[in-house]
Every structure is written in C-alpha cells, then in structure tokens.
Short mmCIF file of C-alpha atoms in Angstrom, two decimals:
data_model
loop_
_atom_site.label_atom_id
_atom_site.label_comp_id
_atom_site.label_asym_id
_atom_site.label_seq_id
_atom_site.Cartn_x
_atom_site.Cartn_y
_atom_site.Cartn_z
CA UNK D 1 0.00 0.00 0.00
CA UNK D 2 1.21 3.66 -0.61
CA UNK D 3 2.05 5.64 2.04
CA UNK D 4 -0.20 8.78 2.86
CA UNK D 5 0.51 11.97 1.34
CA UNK D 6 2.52 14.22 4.14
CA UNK D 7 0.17 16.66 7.16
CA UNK D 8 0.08 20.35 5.37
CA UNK D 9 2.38 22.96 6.57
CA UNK D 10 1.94 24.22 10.37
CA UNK D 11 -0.83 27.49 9.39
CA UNK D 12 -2.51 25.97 5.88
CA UNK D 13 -5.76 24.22 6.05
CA UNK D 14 -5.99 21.38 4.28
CA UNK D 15 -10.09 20.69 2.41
CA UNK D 16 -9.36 17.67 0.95
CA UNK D 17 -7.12 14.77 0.83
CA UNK D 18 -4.31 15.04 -2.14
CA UNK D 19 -6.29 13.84 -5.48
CA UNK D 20 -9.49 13.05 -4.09
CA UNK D 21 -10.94 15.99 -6.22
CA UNK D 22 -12.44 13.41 -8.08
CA UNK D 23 -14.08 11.34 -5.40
CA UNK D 24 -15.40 14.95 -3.52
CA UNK D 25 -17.50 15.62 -7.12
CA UNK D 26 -18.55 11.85 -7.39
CA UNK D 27 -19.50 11.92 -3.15
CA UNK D 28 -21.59 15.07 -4.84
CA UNK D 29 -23.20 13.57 -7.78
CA UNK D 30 -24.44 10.45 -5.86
CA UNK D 31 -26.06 13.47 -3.11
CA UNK D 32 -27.84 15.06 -6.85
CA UNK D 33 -28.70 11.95 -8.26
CA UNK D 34 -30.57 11.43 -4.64
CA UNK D 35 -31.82 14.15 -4.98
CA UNK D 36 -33.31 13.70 -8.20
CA UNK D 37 -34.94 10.58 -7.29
CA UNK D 38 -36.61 12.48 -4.61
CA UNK D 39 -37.74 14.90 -6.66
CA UNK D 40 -39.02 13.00 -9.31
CA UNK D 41 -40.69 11.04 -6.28
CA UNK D 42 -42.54 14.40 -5.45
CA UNK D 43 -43.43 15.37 -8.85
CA UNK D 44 -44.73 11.75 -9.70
CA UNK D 45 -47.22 11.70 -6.44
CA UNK D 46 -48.09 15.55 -7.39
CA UNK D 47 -48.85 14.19 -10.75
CA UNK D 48 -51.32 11.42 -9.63
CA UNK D 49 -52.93 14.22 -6.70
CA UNK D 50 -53.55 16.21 -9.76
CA UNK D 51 -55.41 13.16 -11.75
CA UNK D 52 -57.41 12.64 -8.66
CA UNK D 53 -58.47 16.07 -7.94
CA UNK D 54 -59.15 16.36 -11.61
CA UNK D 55 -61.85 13.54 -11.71
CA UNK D 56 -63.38 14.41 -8.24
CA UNK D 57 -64.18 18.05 -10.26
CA UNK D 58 -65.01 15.98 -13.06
CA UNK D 59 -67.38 14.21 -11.19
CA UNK D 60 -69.12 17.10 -9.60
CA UNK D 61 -69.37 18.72 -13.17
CA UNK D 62 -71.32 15.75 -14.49
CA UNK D 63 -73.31 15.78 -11.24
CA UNK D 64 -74.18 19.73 -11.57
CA UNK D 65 -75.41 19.31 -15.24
CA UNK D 66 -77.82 16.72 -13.64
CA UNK D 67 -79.07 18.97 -10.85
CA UNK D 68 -79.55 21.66 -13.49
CA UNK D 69 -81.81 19.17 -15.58
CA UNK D 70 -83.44 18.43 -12.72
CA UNK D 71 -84.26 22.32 -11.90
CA UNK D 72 -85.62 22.58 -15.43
CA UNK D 73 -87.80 19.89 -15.08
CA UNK D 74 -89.16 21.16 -11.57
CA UNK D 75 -89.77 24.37 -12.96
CA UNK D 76 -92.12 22.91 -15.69
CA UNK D 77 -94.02 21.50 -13.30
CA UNK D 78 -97.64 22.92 -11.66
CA UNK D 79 -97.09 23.64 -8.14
CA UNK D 80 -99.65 21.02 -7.37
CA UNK D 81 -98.28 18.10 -8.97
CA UNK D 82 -96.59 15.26 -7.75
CA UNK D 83 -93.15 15.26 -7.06
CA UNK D 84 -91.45 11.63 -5.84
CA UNK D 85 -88.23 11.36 -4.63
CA UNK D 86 -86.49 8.10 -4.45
CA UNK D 87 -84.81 7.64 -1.08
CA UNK D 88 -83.33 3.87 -0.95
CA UNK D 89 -85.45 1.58 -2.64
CA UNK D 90 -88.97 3.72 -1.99
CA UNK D 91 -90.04 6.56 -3.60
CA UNK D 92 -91.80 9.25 -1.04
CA UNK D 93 -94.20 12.10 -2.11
CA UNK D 94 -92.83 15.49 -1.77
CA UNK D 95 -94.15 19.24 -2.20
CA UNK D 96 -92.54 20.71 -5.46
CA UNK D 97 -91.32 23.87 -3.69
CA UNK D 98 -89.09 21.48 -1.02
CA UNK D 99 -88.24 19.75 -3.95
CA UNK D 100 -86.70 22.86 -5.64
CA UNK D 101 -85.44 24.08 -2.39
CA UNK D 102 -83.50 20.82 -2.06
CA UNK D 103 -81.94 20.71 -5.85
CA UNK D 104 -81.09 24.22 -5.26
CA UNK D 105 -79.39 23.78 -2.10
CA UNK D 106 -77.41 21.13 -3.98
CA UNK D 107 -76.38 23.01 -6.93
CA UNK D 108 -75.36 25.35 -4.28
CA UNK D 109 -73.08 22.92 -2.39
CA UNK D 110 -72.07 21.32 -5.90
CA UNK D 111 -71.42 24.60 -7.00
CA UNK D 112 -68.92 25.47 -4.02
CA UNK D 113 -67.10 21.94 -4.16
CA UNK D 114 -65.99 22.60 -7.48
CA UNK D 115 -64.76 25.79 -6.86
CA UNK D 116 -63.19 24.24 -4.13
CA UNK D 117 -61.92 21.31 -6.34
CA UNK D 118 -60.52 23.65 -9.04
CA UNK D 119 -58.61 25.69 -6.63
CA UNK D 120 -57.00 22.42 -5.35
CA UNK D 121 -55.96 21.02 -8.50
CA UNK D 122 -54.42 24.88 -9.72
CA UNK D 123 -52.60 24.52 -6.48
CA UNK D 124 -51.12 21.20 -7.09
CA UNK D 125 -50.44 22.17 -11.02
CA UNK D 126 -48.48 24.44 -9.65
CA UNK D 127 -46.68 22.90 -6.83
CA UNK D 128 -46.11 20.31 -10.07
CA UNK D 129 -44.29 23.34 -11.88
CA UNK D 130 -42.31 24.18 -9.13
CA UNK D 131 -40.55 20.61 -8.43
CA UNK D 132 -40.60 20.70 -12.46
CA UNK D 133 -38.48 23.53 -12.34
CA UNK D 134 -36.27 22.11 -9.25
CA UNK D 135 -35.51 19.31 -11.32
CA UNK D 136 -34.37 21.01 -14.68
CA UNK D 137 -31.65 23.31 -12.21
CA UNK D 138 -30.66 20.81 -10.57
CA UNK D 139 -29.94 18.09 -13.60
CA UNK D 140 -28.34 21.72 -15.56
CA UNK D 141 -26.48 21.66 -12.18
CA UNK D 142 -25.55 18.19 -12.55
CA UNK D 143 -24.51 18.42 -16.22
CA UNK D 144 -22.08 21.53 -15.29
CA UNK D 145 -20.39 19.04 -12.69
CA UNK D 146 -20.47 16.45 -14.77
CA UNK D 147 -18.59 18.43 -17.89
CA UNK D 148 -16.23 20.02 -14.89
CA UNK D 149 -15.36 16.89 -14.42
CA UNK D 150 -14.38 15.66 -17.45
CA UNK D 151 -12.66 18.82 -18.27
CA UNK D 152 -10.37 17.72 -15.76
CA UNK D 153 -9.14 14.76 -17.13
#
C-alpha cells in the first residue's frame, strides 16, 4: 500500500485529501442523483394528486349538469303536482317547492365543491411546476459538474 501523502504545513488548512478531487464531485453527484430521485418522487405523487383532484371536479361537473336538468324539469311542473323522490329503494311524495329548495341547495353545495376542487388542482399544477423547475436546475447543475469533471481529465 502507498504511504499517505505528508500533514500540510503548520498554518494551511488542508479541504481535501491530495487527489481526491475526483471522489469529492462523485460523493456530490451520488447526493444530486438522490436528490433527483426524490424529486421526481414528489413530482410523480403531485402528478397522480392532480389526476385525482381532476376527476373528483369531473365528477361534480357531471353531477351539476344533472341537478340543473333536474331544476328545469321542476320548474315545468304545476305547483300542485306530484313530485317523488327516491330515497333507498322507496319513492316518497314530496311538495314541489321542497323539492326545488333541495336541488337548489345542492347546486349550491355542488357549485362550491368545485370551486373548491378547481382551486385544489391549480394549487397542485403548480406545486407540479415548481418541483418541475427544481428538477431542470438541478440536472443543468448536474450536467455543469459532470462536464467540470471531465474537463479535468
């Protein structure tokens, strides 16, 4: 085995170990390339929050158009008809102004989730954007160590 390289002078500071330049910028791309796979964690689970949020507004968009039918219907109706309203497996009379009081109070609450929903998924878009962004620097980052490094050989 070769003997170590000699302690510095008495008043230098030595960083590194003689030639181990090249094992400090490896130690450093296995730390990005860590933290790339983290990243690329995040942005991957962002991604599949986004698809979920997505469909849950998607959902309440179908289910909105149906309550709107349903108002349209309800307001072609006399006020003394009857109205049924199938809760479980029976279908129970009800007075056509509860009837449009309850659709409307669920467009209402429909209405409000998918504001809600639409706010969440522009959040997470952009939460996707942002670790989008981390990860281009950091790979540019990597690349510039990387061609560092072979400019050194």
């Amino acid at each position: 085995a070769a003997d170590p390289p000699p302690p510095p002078p008495p008043g230098w500071c030595l960083l590194a170990p003689y030639g181990s330049a090249r094992a400090t910028m490896a130690a450093a791309a296995g730390g990005v390339r860590a933290k790339l796979e983290s990243l690329a964690s995040d942005f991957k689970a962002l991604g599949a929050d986004v698809q979920k949020a997505a469909k849950a507004n998607q959902t309440f968009s179908s289910q909105l158009t149906e309550n709107e039918m349903v108002r349209k219907e309800l307001d072609l109706v006399e006020e003394d008809a009857a109205v049924y309203k199938l809760i479980g497996p029976a279908l129970i009379k009800q007075d056509v102004t509860e009837a449009k009081a309850n659709v409307d109070k669920r467009i209402e609450y429909i209405t409000a989730e998918m504001t809600r929903s639409e706010k969440s998924v522009k959040a997470l878009q952009k939460q996707q954007d942002e670790k989008r962004d981390e990860i281009m620097k950091l790979q540019q980052q990597a690349q510039k160590a990387a061609e560092a490094a072979a400019s050194m050989d």
